[in-house]
Amino acid sequence: MTDDAMLSTFTTADDGDDESSGTADLEAGDGEDGCTAVQSTYAWGDHECRRCGDDSDRVWRDGDAFVCPDCKEW
């Protein structure tokens, strides 16, 4: 395959249904609009670990809090 492949190369053929948008159906979620909120798992910058209180430039979500690499339960 070449580097300049067309997006249509990766889709299935259309069956002629005019109602098809080419996107997957989404299941109803918890939000008002039927969508489920997405949460980040990683952040970088100036942060304070919620478990040990140390400053860190990288934190990961552990439950509901962002924690430093040393406090993350892997």
GROMACS .gro file of N, CA and C in nm:
model
  222
    1MET      N    1   0.084  -0.117   0.000
    1MET     CA    2   0.000   0.000   0.000
    1MET      C    3   0.089   0.123   0.000
    2THR      N    4   0.047   0.223  -0.071
    2THR     CA    5   0.123   0.346  -0.077
    2THR      C    6   0.090   0.435   0.043
    3ASP      N    7   0.172   0.534   0.067
    3ASP     CA    8   0.150   0.628   0.178
    3ASP      C    9   0.030   0.719   0.155
    4ASP      N   10  -0.014   0.733   0.031
    4ASP     CA   11  -0.124   0.826   0.002
    4ASP      C   12  -0.253   0.751  -0.031
    5ALA      N   13  -0.288   0.652   0.052
    5ALA     CA   14  -0.411   0.576   0.033
    5ALA      C   15  -0.532   0.664   0.063
    6MET      N   16  -0.641   0.638  -0.004
    6MET     CA   17  -0.765   0.712   0.017
    6MET      C   18  -0.841   0.650   0.135
    7LEU      N   19  -0.912   0.734   0.210
    7LEU     CA   20  -0.991   0.686   0.323
    7LEU      C   21  -1.094   0.583   0.279
    8SER      N   22  -1.150   0.600   0.161
    8SER     CA   23  -1.251   0.507   0.110
    8SER      C   24  -1.196   0.366   0.093
    9THR      N   25  -1.066   0.351   0.088
    9THR     CA   26  -1.004   0.220   0.077
    9THR      C   27  -1.034   0.135   0.200
   10PHE      N   28  -1.056   0.199   0.313
   10PHE     CA   29  -1.073   0.128   0.439
   10PHE      C   30  -1.220   0.112   0.480
   11THR      N   31  -1.312   0.152   0.397
   11THR     CA   32  -1.454   0.141   0.430
   11THR      C   33  -1.517   0.028   0.350
   12THR      N   34  -1.633  -0.019   0.394
   12THR     CA   35  -1.705  -0.122   0.321
   12THR      C   36  -1.791  -0.057   0.215
   13ALA      N   37  -1.830  -0.135   0.117
   13ALA     CA   38  -1.913  -0.082   0.008
   13ALA      C   39  -2.050  -0.043   0.060
   14ASP      N   40  -2.106   0.065   0.008
   14ASP     CA   41  -2.238   0.113   0.048
   14ASP      C   42  -2.343   0.024  -0.016
   15ASP      N   43  -2.444  -0.016   0.061
   15ASP     CA   44  -2.548  -0.104   0.008
   15ASP      C   45  -2.661  -0.026  -0.059
   16GLY      N   46  -2.644   0.104  -0.075
   16GLY     CA   47  -2.743   0.185  -0.141
   16GLY      C   48  -2.849   0.242  -0.049
   17ASP      N   49  -2.839   0.218   0.081
   17ASP     CA   50  -2.935   0.270   0.178
   17ASP      C   51  -2.908   0.418   0.200
   18ASP      N   52  -3.003   0.504   0.163
   18ASP     CA   53  -2.984   0.649   0.176
   18ASP      C   54  -2.977   0.695   0.320
   19GLU      N   55  -3.029   0.616   0.416
   19GLU     CA   56  -3.028   0.656   0.556
   19GLU      C   57  -2.894   0.628   0.623
   20SER      N   58  -2.809   0.552   0.559
   20SER     CA   59  -2.680   0.517   0.618
   20SER      C   60  -2.587   0.636   0.613
   21SER      N   61  -2.528   0.668   0.728
   21SER     CA   62  -2.436   0.780   0.734
   21SER      C   63  -2.291   0.735   0.729
   22GLY      N   64  -2.268   0.603   0.734
   22GLY     CA   65  -2.133   0.553   0.733
   22GLY      C   66  -2.068   0.554   0.869
   23THR      N   67  -2.143   0.585   0.974
   23THR     CA   68  -2.088   0.587   1.109
   23THR      C   69  -2.153   0.479   1.191
   24ALA      N   70  -2.084   0.433   1.292
   24ALA     CA   71  -2.137   0.329   1.380
   24ALA      C   72  -2.246   0.386   1.469
   25ASP      N   73  -2.346   0.306   1.501
   25ASP     CA   74  -2.450   0.348   1.594
   25ASP      C   75  -2.392   0.356   1.734
   26LEU      N   76  -2.428   0.462   1.807
   26LEU     CA   77  -2.382   0.480   1.943
   26LEU      C   78  -2.487   0.432   2.040
   27GLU      N   79  -2.446   0.365   2.145
   27GLU     CA   80  -2.540   0.324   2.248
   27GLU      C   81  -2.571   0.442   2.338
   28ALA      N   82  -2.689   0.442   2.398
   28ALA     CA   83  -2.726   0.548   2.490
   28ALA      C   84  -2.635   0.543   2.611
   29GLY      N   85  -2.597   0.660   2.659
   29GLY     CA   86  -2.508   0.668   2.773
   29GLY      C   87  -2.575   0.731   2.892
   30ASP      N   88  -2.494   0.782   2.983
   30ASP     CA   89  -2.543   0.838   3.108
   30ASP      C   90  -2.573   0.987   3.101
   31GLY      N   91  -2.524   1.055   2.999
   31GLY     CA   92  -2.538   1.199   2.992
   31GLY      C   93  -2.675   1.243   2.944
   32GLU      N   94  -2.703   1.373   2.955
   32GLU     CA   95  -2.830   1.430   2.910
   32GLU      C   96  -2.856   1.401   2.763
   33ASP      N   97  -2.750   1.409   2.683
   33ASP     CA   98  -2.766   1.391   2.539
   33ASP      C   99  -2.748   1.246   2.496
   34GLY      N  100  -2.744   1.152   2.592
   34GLY     CA  101  -2.730   1.011   2.560
   34GLY      C  102  -2.586   0.966   2.545
   35CYS      N  103  -2.491   1.055   2.569
   35CYS     CA  104  -2.349   1.021   2.557
   35CYS      C  105  -2.287   1.003   2.694
   36THR      N  106  -2.189   0.917   2.701
   36THR     CA  107  -2.115   0.896   2.824
   36THR      C  108  -1.990   0.983   2.821
   37ALA      N  109  -1.963   1.052   2.928
   37ALA     CA  110  -1.845   1.138   2.935
   37ALA      C  111  -1.718   1.054   2.931
   38VAL      N  112  -1.617   1.107   2.867
   38VAL     CA  113  -1.488   1.041   2.857
   38VAL      C  114  -1.392   1.110   2.952
   39GLN      N  115  -1.314   1.032   3.025
   39GLN     CA  116  -1.216   1.088   3.118
   39GLN      C  117  -1.076   1.056   3.069
   40SER      N  118  -0.986   1.152   3.088
   40SER     CA  119  -0.847   1.129   3.051
   40SER      C  120  -0.784   1.031   3.149
   41THR      N  121  -0.680   0.964   3.103
   41THR     CA  122  -0.608   0.870   3.189
   41THR      C  123  -0.470   0.921   3.225
   42TYR      N  124  -0.424   1.025   3.156
   42TYR     CA  125  -0.288   1.076   3.174
   42TYR      C  126  -0.289   1.227   3.158
   43ALA      N  127  -0.203   1.295   3.230
   43ALA     CA  128  -0.187   1.440   3.215
   43ALA      C  129  -0.042   1.476   3.237
   44TRP      N  130   0.001   1.585   3.176
   44TRP     CA  131   0.137   1.633   3.196
   44TRP      C  132   0.134   1.782   3.221
   45GLY      N  133   0.237   1.831   3.282
   45GLY     CA  134   0.245   1.971   3.320
   45GLY      C  135   0.282   1.981   3.467
   46ASP      N  136   0.245   2.088   3.532
   46ASP     CA  137   0.272   2.105   3.675
   46ASP      C  138   0.154   2.051   3.755
   47HIS      N  139   0.174   1.938   3.822
   47HIS     CA  140   0.068   1.873   3.900
   47HIS      C  141   0.118   1.835   4.038
   48GLU      N  142   0.026   1.820   4.129
   48GLU     CA  143   0.056   1.769   4.262
   48GLU      C  144  -0.015   1.635   4.276
   49CYS      N  145   0.059   1.533   4.317
   49CYS     CA  146   0.002   1.400   4.336
   49CYS      C  147  -0.104   1.406   4.446
   50ARG      N  148  -0.221   1.352   4.420
   50ARG     CA  149  -0.330   1.354   4.518
   50ARG      C  150  -0.309   1.253   4.629
   51ARG      N  151  -0.214   1.161   4.612
   51ARG     CA  152  -0.191   1.060   4.714
   51ARG      C  153  -0.076   1.098   4.807
   52CYS      N  154   0.040   1.135   4.752
   52CYS     CA  155   0.156   1.164   4.837
   52CYS      C  156   0.185   1.313   4.849
   53GLY      N  157   0.126   1.396   4.760
   53GLY     CA  158   0.147   1.540   4.768
   53GLY      C  159   0.270   1.591   4.696
   54ASP      N  160   0.353   1.503   4.641
   54ASP     CA  161   0.473   1.546   4.569
   54ASP      C  162   0.436   1.611   4.436
   55ASP      N  163   0.521   1.705   4.393
   55ASP     CA  164   0.503   1.767   4.261
   55ASP      C  165   0.548   1.668   4.155
   56SER      N  166   0.478   1.667   4.042
   56SER     CA  167   0.512   1.577   3.933
   56SER      C  168   0.476   1.643   3.801
   57ASP      N  169   0.556   1.617   3.696
   57ASP     CA  170   0.522   1.670   3.566
   57ASP      C  171   0.442   1.569   3.484
   58ARG      N  172   0.421   1.449   3.539
   58ARG     CA  173   0.338   1.345   3.475
   58ARG      C  174   0.250   1.281   3.582
   59VAL      N  175   0.121   1.268   3.554
   59VAL     CA  176   0.028   1.203   3.647
   59VAL      C  177  -0.067   1.112   3.569
   60TRP      N  178  -0.112   1.006   3.635
   60TRP     CA  179  -0.207   0.911   3.578
   60TRP      C  180  -0.331   0.905   3.666
   61ARG      N  181  -0.445   0.879   3.604
   61ARG     CA  182  -0.569   0.866   3.680
   61ARG      C  183  -0.567   0.731   3.752
   62ASP      N  184  -0.597   0.735   3.880
   62ASP     CA  185  -0.611   0.615   3.962
   62ASP      C  186  -0.741   0.633   4.041
   63GLY      N  187  -0.847   0.574   3.994
   63GLY     CA  188  -0.978   0.599   4.052
   63GLY      C  189  -1.026   0.736   4.009
   64ASP      N  190  -1.054   0.821   4.104
   64ASP     CA  191  -1.101   0.957   4.074
   64ASP      C  192  -0.993   1.063   4.086
   65ALA      N  193  -0.869   1.024   4.111
   65ALA     CA  194  -0.763   1.122   4.134
   65ALA      C  195  -0.645   1.098   4.039
   66PHE      N  196  -0.571   1.204   4.013
   66PHE     CA  197  -0.446   1.193   3.939
   66PHE      C  198  -0.333   1.175   4.037
   67VAL      N  199  -0.247   1.074   4.011
   67VAL     CA  200  -0.137   1.043   4.100
   67VAL      C  201  -0.006   1.034   4.022
   68CYS      N  202   0.106   1.051   4.093
   68CYS     CA  203   0.238   1.046   4.031
   68CYS      C  204   0.272   0.901   3.991
   69PRO      N  205   0.376   0.881   3.912
   69PRO     CA  206   0.413   0.746   3.868
   69PRO      C  207   0.443   0.652   3.985
   70ASP      N  208   0.500   0.703   4.095
   70ASP     CA  209   0.533   0.618   4.209
   70ASP      C  210   0.408   0.569   4.284
   71CYS      N  211   0.301   0.647   4.281
   71CYS     CA  212   0.180   0.610   4.354
   71CYS      C  213   0.078   0.535   4.268
   72LYS      N  214   0.097   0.529   4.137
   72LYS     CA  215   0.002   0.463   4.048
   72LYS      C  216   0.004   0.312   4.072
   73GLU      N  217  -0.114   0.256   4.091
   73GLU     CA  218  -0.129   0.110   4.106
   73GLU      C  219  -0.135   0.050   3.966
   74TRP      N  220  -0.027  -0.012   3.924
   74TRP     CA  221  -0.022  -0.071   3.788
   74TRP      C  222  -0.071  -0.212   3.799
   0.00000   0.00000   0.00000
